[in-house]
Coordinates of N, CA and C in Angstrom, one line a residue:
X1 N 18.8 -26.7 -12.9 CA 17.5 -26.2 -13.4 C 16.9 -25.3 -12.3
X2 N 16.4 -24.1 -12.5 CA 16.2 -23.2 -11.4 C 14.1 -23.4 -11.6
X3 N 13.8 -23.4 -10.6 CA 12.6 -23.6 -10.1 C 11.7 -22.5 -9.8
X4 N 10.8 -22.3 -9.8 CA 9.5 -20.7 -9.5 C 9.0 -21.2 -8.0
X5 N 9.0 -20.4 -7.3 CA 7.8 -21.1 -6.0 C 7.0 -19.9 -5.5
X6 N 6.1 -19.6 -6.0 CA 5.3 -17.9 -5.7 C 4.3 -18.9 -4.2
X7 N 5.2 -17.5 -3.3 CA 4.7 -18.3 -2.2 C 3.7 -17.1 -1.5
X8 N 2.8 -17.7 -0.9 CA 1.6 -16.7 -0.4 C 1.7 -17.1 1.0
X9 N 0.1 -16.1 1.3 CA 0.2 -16.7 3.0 C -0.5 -17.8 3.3
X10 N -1.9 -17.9 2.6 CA -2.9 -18.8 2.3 C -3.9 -18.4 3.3
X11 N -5.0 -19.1 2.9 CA -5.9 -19.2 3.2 C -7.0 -19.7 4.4
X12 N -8.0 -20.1 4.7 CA -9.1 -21.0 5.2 C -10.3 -21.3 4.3
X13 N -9.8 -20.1 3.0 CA -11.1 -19.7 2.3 C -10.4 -20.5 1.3
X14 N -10.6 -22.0 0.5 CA -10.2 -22.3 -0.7 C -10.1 -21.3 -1.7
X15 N -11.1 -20.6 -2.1 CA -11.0 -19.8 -3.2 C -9.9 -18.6 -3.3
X16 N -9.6 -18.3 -2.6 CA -8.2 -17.3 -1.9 C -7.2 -18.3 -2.5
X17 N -6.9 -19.6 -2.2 CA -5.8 -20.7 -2.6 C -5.6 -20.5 -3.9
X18 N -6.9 -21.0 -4.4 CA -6.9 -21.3 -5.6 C -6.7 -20.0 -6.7
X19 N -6.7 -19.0 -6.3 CA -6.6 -17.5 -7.3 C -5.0 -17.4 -6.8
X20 N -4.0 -18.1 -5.8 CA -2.7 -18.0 -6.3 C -2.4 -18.9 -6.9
X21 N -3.1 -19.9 -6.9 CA -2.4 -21.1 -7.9 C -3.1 -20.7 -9.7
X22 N -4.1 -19.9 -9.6 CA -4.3 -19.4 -11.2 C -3.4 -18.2 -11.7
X23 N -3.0 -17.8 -10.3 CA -1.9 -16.6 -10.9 C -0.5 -17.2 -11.0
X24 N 0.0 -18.5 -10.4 CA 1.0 -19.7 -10.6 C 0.8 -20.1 -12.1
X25 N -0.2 -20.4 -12.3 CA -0.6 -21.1 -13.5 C -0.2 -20.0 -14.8
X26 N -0.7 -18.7 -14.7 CA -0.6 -17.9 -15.5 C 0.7 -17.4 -15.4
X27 N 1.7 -17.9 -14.5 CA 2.8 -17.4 -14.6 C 3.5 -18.4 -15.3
X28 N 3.4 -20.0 -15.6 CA 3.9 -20.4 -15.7 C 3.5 -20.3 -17.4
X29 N 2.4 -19.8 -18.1 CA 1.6 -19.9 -19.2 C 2.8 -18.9 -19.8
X30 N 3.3 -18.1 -19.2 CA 4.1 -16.7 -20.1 C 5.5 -17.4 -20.5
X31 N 5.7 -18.9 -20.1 CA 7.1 -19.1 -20.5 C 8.3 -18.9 -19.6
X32 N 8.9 -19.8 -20.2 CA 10.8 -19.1 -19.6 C 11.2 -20.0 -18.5
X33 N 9.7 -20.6 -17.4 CA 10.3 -21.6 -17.1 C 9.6 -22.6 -16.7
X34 N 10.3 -23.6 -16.8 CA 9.2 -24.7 -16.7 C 8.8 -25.6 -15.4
X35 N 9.5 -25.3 -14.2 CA 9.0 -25.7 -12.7 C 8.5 -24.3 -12.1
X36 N 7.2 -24.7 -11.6 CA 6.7 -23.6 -11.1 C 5.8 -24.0 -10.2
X37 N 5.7 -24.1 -8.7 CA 4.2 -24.0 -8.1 C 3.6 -23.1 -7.3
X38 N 2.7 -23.1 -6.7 CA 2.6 -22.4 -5.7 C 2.9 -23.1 -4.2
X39 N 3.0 -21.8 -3.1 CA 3.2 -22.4 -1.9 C 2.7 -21.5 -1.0
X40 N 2.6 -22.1 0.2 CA 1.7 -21.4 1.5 C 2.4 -21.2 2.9
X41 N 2.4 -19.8 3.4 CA 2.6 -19.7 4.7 C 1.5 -20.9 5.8
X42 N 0.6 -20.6 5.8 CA -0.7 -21.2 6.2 C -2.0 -21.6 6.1
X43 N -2.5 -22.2 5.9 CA -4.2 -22.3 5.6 C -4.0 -23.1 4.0
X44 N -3.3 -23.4 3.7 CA -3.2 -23.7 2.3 C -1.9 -24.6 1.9
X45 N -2.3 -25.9 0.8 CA -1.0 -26.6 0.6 C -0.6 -26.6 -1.3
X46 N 0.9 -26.8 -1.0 CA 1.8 -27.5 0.0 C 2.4 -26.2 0.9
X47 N 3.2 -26.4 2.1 CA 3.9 -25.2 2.2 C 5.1 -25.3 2.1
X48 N 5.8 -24.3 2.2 CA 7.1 -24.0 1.6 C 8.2 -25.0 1.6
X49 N 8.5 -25.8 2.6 CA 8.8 -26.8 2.1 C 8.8 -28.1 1.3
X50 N 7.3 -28.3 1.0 CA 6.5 -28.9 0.1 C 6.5 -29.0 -1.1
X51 N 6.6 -27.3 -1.3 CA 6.8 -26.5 -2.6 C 8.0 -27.0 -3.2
X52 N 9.3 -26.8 -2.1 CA 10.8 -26.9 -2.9 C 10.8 -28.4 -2.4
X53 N 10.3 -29.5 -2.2 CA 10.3 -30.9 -2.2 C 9.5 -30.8 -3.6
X54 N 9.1 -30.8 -3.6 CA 8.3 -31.1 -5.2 C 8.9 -30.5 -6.6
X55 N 9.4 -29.2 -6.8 CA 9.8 -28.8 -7.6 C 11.4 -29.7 -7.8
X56 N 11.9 -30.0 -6.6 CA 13.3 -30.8 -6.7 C 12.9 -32.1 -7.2
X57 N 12.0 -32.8 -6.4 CA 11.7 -33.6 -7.3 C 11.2 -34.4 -8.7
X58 N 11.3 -32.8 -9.3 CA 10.8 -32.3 -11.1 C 12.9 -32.0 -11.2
X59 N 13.3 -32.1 -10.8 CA 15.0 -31.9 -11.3 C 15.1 -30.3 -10.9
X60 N 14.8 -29.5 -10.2 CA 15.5 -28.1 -10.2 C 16.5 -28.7 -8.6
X61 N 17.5 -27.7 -8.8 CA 18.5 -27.5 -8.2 C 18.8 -26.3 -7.9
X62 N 18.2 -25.1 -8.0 CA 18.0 -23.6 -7.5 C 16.4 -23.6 -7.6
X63 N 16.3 -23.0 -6.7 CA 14.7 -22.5 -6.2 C 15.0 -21.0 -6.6
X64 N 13.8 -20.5 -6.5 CA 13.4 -18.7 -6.5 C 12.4 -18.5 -6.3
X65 N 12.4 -17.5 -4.7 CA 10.8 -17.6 -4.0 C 10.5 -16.3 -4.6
X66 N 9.6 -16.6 -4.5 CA 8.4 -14.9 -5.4 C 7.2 -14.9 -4.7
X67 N 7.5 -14.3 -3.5 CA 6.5 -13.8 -2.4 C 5.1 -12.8 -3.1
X68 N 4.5 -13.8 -2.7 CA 3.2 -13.4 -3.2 C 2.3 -12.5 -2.0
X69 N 3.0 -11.2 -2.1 CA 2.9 -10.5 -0.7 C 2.9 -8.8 -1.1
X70 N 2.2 -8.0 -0.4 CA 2.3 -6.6 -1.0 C 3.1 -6.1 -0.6
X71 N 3.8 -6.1 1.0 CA 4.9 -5.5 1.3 C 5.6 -6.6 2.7
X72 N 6.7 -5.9 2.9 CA 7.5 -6.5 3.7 C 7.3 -6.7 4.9
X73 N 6.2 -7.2 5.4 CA 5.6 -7.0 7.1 C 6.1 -8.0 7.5
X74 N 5.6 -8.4 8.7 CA 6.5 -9.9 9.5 C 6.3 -11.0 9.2
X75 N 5.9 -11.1 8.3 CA 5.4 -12.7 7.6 C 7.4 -12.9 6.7
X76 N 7.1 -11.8 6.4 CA 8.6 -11.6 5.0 C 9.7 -11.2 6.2
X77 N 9.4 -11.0 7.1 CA 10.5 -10.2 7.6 C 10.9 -11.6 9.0
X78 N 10.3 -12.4 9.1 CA 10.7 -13.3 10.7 C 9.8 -14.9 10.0
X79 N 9.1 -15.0 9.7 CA 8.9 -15.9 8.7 C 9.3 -16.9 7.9
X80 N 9.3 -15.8 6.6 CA 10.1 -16.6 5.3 C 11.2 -16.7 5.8
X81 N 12.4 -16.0 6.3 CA 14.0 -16.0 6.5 C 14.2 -17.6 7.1
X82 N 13.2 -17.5 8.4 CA 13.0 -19.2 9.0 C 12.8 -20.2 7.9
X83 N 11.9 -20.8 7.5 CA 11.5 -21.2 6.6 C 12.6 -21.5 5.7
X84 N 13.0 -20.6 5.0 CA 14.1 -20.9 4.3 C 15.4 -21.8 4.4
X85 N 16.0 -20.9 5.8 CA 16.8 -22.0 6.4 C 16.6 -23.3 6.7
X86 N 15.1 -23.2 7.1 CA 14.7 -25.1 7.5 C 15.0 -25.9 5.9
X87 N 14.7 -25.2 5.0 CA 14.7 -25.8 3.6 C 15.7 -26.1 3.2
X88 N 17.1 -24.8 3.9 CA 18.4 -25.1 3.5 C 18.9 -26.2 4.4
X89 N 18.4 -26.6 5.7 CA 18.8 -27.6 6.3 C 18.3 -29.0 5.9
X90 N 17.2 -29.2 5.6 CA 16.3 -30.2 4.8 C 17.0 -30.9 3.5
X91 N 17.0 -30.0 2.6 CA 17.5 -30.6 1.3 C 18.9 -29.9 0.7
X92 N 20.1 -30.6 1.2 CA 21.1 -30.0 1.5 C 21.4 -30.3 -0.2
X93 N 21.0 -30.9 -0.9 CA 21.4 -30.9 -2.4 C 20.6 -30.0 -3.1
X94 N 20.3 -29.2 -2.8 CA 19.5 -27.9 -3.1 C 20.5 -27.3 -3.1
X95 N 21.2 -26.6 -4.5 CA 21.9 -25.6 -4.6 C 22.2 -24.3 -4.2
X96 N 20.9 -24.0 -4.4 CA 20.7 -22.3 -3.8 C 18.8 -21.8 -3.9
X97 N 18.9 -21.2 -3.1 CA 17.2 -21.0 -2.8 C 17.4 -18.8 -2.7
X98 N 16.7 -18.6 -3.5 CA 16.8 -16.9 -3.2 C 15.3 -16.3 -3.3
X99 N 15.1 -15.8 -2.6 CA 14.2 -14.8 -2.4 C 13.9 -13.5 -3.1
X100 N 13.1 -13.2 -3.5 CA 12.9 -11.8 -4.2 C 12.2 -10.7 -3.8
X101 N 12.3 -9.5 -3.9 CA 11.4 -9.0 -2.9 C 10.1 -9.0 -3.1
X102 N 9.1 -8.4 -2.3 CA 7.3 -8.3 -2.2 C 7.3 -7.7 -3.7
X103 N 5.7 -7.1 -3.8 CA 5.3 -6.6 -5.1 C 5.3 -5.2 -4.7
X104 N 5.7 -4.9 -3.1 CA 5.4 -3.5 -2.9 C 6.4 -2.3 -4.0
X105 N 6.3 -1.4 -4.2 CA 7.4 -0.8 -5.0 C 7.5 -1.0 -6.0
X106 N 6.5 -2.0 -6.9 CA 7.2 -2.5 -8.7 C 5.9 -1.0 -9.0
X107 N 6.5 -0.8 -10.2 CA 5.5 0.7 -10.5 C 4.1 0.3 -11.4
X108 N 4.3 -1.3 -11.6 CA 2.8 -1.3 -12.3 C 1.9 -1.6 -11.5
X109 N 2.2 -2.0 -9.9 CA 1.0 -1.9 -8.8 C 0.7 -0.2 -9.0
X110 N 0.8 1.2 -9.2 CA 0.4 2.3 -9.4 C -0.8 2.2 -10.8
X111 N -0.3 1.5 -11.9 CA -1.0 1.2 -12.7 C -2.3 0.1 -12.3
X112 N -2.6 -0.4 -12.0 CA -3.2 -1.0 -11.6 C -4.4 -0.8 -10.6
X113 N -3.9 0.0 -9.8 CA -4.8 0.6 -8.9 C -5.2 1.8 -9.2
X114 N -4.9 2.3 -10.6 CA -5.3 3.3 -11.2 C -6.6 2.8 -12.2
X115 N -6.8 1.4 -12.7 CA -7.0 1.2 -13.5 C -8.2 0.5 -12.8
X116 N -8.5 0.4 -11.6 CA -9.5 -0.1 -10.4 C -10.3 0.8 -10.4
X117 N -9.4 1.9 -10.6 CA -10.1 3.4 -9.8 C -11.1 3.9 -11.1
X118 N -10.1 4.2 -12.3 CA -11.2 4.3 -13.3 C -12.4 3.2 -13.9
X119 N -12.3 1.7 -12.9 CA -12.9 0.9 -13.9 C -14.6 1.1 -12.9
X120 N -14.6 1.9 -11.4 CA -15.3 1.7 -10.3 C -16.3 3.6 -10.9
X121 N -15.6 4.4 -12.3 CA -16.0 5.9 -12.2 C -17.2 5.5 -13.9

């Protein structure tokens, strides 16, 4: 059973937290799968470990991280890579854990920031 883990940087500011776990929530609201949480670089729980401790503990056996990130700066780039490995060292009955890229480059961020622009005219 493959697992969601939309992982951010986090916070100090709860309400920063809590608007990825309502966009976790709303991801999980669209269907298709049914383990989903969110997770944290820093300032915010659980973190990434946490995240795929818990969802395993719901029965997934594949993870899929969904970086909750705009582009690929050093958090994605020296970071998560770590991270991941510790997870693959951690819970060796974890089948497979994959990464997806940032949101930089999907083309409805263009839409979106268009739709900022006309909602501010």
């Amino acid at each position: 059973m493959t697992g969601l883990l939309v992982f951010a940087h986090g916070s100090s500011v709860e309400s920063a937290n809590e608007a990825v776990r309502a966009i976790t929530a709303q991801l999980a609201a669209l269907g298709g799968f049914s383990l989903i949480e969110a997770a944290f670089l820093e300032g915010g729980k659980p973190s990434l470990a946490g995240g795929v401790e818990g969802l395993m503990s719901r029965g997934a056996t594949r993870i899929v991280v969904l970086p909750y990130f705009l582009t690929l700066g050093l958090h994605l780039q020296r970071d998560l890579p770590k991270l991941i490995d510790e997870a693959r060292e951690a819970f060796p009955d974890l089948k497979e854990i994959h990464v997806t890229e940032p949101l930089d480059g999907h083309p409805a961020l263009a839409q979106i920031l268009l739709e900022r622009a006309q909602s501010a005219c």
